[in-house]
XYZ file of C-alpha atoms in Angstrom:
274
model
C 145.970 145.114 191.797
C 146.529 147.017 188.623
C 150.188 149.268 187.919
C 149.793 152.645 187.620
C 150.242 152.244 184.384
C 147.558 149.874 183.742
C 145.442 152.424 185.408
C 146.425 155.341 183.465
C 145.722 152.947 180.383
C 142.211 152.344 181.498
C 141.613 156.097 182.297
C 142.911 156.742 178.704
C 140.555 154.253 176.925
C 137.684 155.700 179.057
C 138.639 159.253 177.588
C 138.408 157.742 174.115
C 134.992 156.026 174.543
C 133.436 159.080 175.669
C 135.405 161.211 172.946
C 133.084 158.621 170.347
C 130.335 158.300 172.397
C 128.274 160.223 169.321
C 129.265 157.851 166.732
C 126.325 155.452 165.121
C 128.345 152.155 166.441
C 130.668 153.814 169.076
C 133.770 151.772 170.076
C 134.184 149.971 173.430
C 137.564 149.601 175.101
C 137.915 146.403 173.603
C 137.170 147.574 170.000
C 139.747 150.618 170.788
C 142.028 148.251 172.365
C 141.958 146.403 169.032
C 142.568 149.132 167.074
C 145.407 150.242 168.796
C 146.705 146.242 168.313
C 146.762 147.060 164.592
C 150.202 149.207 165.081
C 153.499 148.227 165.456
C 154.596 148.790 169.429
C 156.947 151.560 168.089
C 153.782 153.404 166.269
C 151.538 153.155 169.376
C 152.011 156.603 170.359
C 151.543 157.943 166.933
C 148.310 155.932 167.076
C 147.195 157.304 170.181
C 147.740 160.619 169.129
C 145.442 160.424 165.916
C 142.806 159.005 168.252
C 143.457 162.362 170.362
C 142.378 164.366 167.285
C 139.930 162.809 165.492
C 136.408 165.196 166.151
C 133.242 163.194 166.106
C 130.602 165.990 165.487
C 127.008 164.990 167.319
C 124.145 164.563 165.614
C 122.877 167.642 167.737
C 125.713 169.726 166.511
C 124.427 169.093 162.873
C 120.690 170.363 164.268
C 121.872 173.478 165.468
C 123.813 174.388 162.553
C 120.897 173.501 160.288
C 118.725 175.353 162.526
C 120.570 178.562 162.537
C 121.178 178.784 158.433
C 117.175 178.558 158.267
C 116.782 181.025 161.072
C 118.887 183.617 159.190
C 118.618 183.010 156.083
C 117.326 186.299 154.053
C 113.865 186.114 153.086
C 112.891 182.869 154.805
C 109.552 182.471 157.240
C 108.013 180.143 158.301
C 104.735 181.872 157.844
C 104.579 181.609 154.016
C 102.879 184.476 153.489
C 105.970 186.576 155.327
C 108.760 184.480 152.582
C 110.125 186.175 149.666
C 109.486 184.118 146.962
C 109.166 180.275 147.401
C 111.358 177.960 149.181
C 112.157 174.369 148.317
C 113.999 171.968 150.201
C 115.960 169.009 148.042
C 117.988 166.020 149.412
C 121.149 166.082 147.825
C 122.137 162.703 145.883
C 120.707 159.647 145.377
C 118.560 157.769 147.707
C 121.420 155.726 149.041
C 123.393 158.789 150.095
C 123.361 160.814 152.789
C 121.343 163.456 151.743
C 117.921 162.212 152.484
C 118.808 161.648 155.696
C 119.913 165.225 156.176
C 117.197 166.414 155.127
C 115.047 164.589 158.077
C 117.581 166.407 160.461
C 117.018 169.548 158.675
C 113.402 168.895 159.513
C 113.347 168.292 162.812
C 115.556 171.349 163.299
C 113.477 173.588 162.014
C 110.269 172.080 163.352
C 109.256 171.124 159.905
C 108.133 168.107 160.449
C 104.309 168.431 160.189
C 102.528 167.399 157.238
C 101.781 170.852 156.084
C 105.451 171.491 155.228
C 105.739 168.405 153.010
C 105.334 170.361 149.784
C 108.302 172.177 150.902
C 110.276 168.865 150.409
C 110.781 167.928 146.974
C 113.272 165.550 144.808
C 115.506 166.747 142.205
C 113.136 165.177 139.318
C 110.151 167.593 140.538
C 112.350 170.773 140.176
C 111.096 171.085 136.700
C 107.631 171.183 137.209
C 107.646 173.989 139.819
C 107.977 176.736 136.879
C 111.129 178.039 139.194
C 111.722 181.914 138.767
C 114.443 184.280 140.340
C 112.407 184.780 143.301
C 112.582 181.414 144.193
C 115.370 179.659 146.642
C 116.477 175.736 146.501
C 118.000 174.610 149.327
C 120.241 171.348 148.434
C 120.882 169.528 151.929
C 123.915 167.299 152.534
C 126.160 166.733 155.116
C 129.741 167.242 154.018
C 131.598 168.282 150.771
C 135.179 166.450 150.991
C 136.543 166.552 146.896
C 133.404 168.751 145.455
C 132.990 165.580 143.160
C 129.797 165.482 143.879
C 128.444 168.915 143.513
C 130.441 169.123 140.292
C 129.298 166.244 138.497
C 125.496 167.127 139.418
C 125.978 170.829 138.496
C 124.834 170.112 135.075
C 122.240 168.234 135.900
C 120.963 170.339 138.337
C 120.690 173.966 136.072
C 119.018 171.952 133.766
C 116.195 170.803 136.040
C 115.737 174.693 137.956
C 115.734 176.015 133.997
C 115.994 179.303 135.760
C 117.614 182.155 138.050
C 116.609 180.888 141.213
C 118.809 180.979 143.552
C 120.630 177.232 144.368
C 122.398 176.712 148.012
C 124.120 173.608 149.056
C 123.583 173.370 152.754
C 126.211 171.520 154.629
C 127.566 170.425 157.632
C 131.323 171.133 156.589
C 133.136 171.969 153.685
C 136.885 171.136 152.829
C 139.316 174.348 151.231
C 139.513 171.482 148.188
C 135.861 171.158 147.721
C 134.540 175.011 148.229
C 137.383 176.180 145.970
C 136.262 173.390 143.090
C 132.317 174.226 143.509
C 132.644 178.102 143.676
C 134.246 177.724 140.253
C 132.705 175.351 138.701
C 129.172 175.505 139.659
C 126.703 178.585 140.845
C 125.807 177.238 144.104
C 126.135 178.940 146.853
C 127.377 177.273 149.641
C 126.121 177.548 153.438
C 128.081 175.606 155.983
C 128.811 174.855 160.153
C 132.228 174.157 159.882
C 135.140 175.093 157.213
C 137.757 172.506 157.010
C 140.989 174.339 156.188
C 144.453 173.326 155.362
C 145.107 172.450 158.987
C 142.202 169.778 158.437
C 144.320 167.617 156.015
C 146.676 165.899 158.131
C 149.208 165.492 154.958
C 148.885 169.341 154.627
C 151.911 171.034 156.107
C 150.108 173.397 157.759
C 148.692 170.165 160.004
C 151.051 170.302 162.314
C 149.502 167.574 164.813
C 152.483 165.411 163.564
C 155.989 166.018 161.787
C 156.775 164.505 157.994
C 158.546 161.485 159.011
C 155.474 160.625 161.327
C 153.468 161.309 158.538
C 154.811 159.404 156.371
C 154.621 156.385 158.820
C 150.562 157.062 159.344
C 150.624 157.009 155.642
C 152.034 153.762 155.537
C 149.117 152.013 157.702
C 146.567 153.983 155.458
C 148.150 151.944 152.503
C 147.466 148.940 154.338
C 143.761 149.836 155.221
C 143.077 151.121 151.623
C 145.793 151.170 149.016
C 143.436 152.863 146.250
C 142.649 155.753 148.720
C 145.349 155.848 151.430
C 145.018 159.444 152.093
C 140.921 159.689 151.920
C 138.801 160.217 148.681
C 140.388 163.154 147.033
C 143.199 163.137 149.353
C 141.384 165.039 151.901
C 143.037 163.313 154.937
C 140.464 164.470 157.103
C 140.144 163.376 160.872
C 136.893 164.671 160.962
C 133.863 162.160 161.479
C 129.945 163.103 161.203
C 127.854 160.617 164.076
C 125.799 158.672 161.444
C 128.854 158.406 159.126
C 132.297 158.819 158.784
C 133.316 160.541 155.216
C 135.187 158.596 152.946
C 137.275 161.590 152.772
C 138.891 160.659 155.977
C 142.027 158.537 156.469
C 140.910 154.840 155.738
C 142.428 153.391 159.037
C 139.732 155.417 160.729
C 137.241 153.762 159.084
C 138.062 151.329 156.227
C 136.432 147.375 157.495
C 138.387 144.895 155.253
C 140.546 141.732 155.715
C 143.719 143.982 156.215
C 142.128 146.596 158.509
C 139.499 147.051 161.140
C 138.784 150.690 161.180
C 137.293 152.280 164.834
C 134.666 153.962 163.422
C 133.772 151.726 160.205
C 131.313 153.649 157.402
C 129.440 150.820 157.804
C 128.301 148.486 160.677
C 129.633 145.179 160.839
C 127.193 142.586 160.875
C 127.913 138.983 162.354
C 128.026 136.408 159.825
């Protein structure tokens, strides 16, 4: 018969399984236990507390955010005759990035899956041929802006392709305080999002009080083992915010890294058997 402590441990594992159930490759008890086993015994409590603060945003939550945005967008109507200007929607980034996937969710959220709406959804390369004017709106769709690098890098190209005063909106599920400041200062993109990730969402920022300074140092040591190049996540964002379809690379690498040194609890790419 299990001891009380063993029963409590199993209950806790079950709670984490439930917590991460929305992830595309959700961990079972065995994988969670294997992740915990990578920590030294004296640091297991820190690891368990980290599991308790990881937020996984379900596709359903993303859908609601996309629906609410368009429902309240000034000038939009599902009936073309009632819209102000023309509207176009573009997956942000390349074909192998998250933008195109998010377009599919956006169409589903706003009941725009029918073929008659196909002309609303275009690629970056199509923008010059549209003859955009100041009356038109282009919505660039993506999941998260962590560092702001992609938006700032693409903006000169976007500006050249639009070649007009058309309104350009970057629609996201989440934006960090770092990227919001960069994008606002370096581009003319209007940011719209469901979640604003402030300084309290950066584990290494003083405003994040989930761990004290010494505990953060210990966590960073494990992050260096998982990814010595980006121990605080890409762009030093220190996030513990996860989207159901993929963990952002701005998250702590001990959450998502999968290599010979570390096995992440929520890997960005599904490990396949040899």
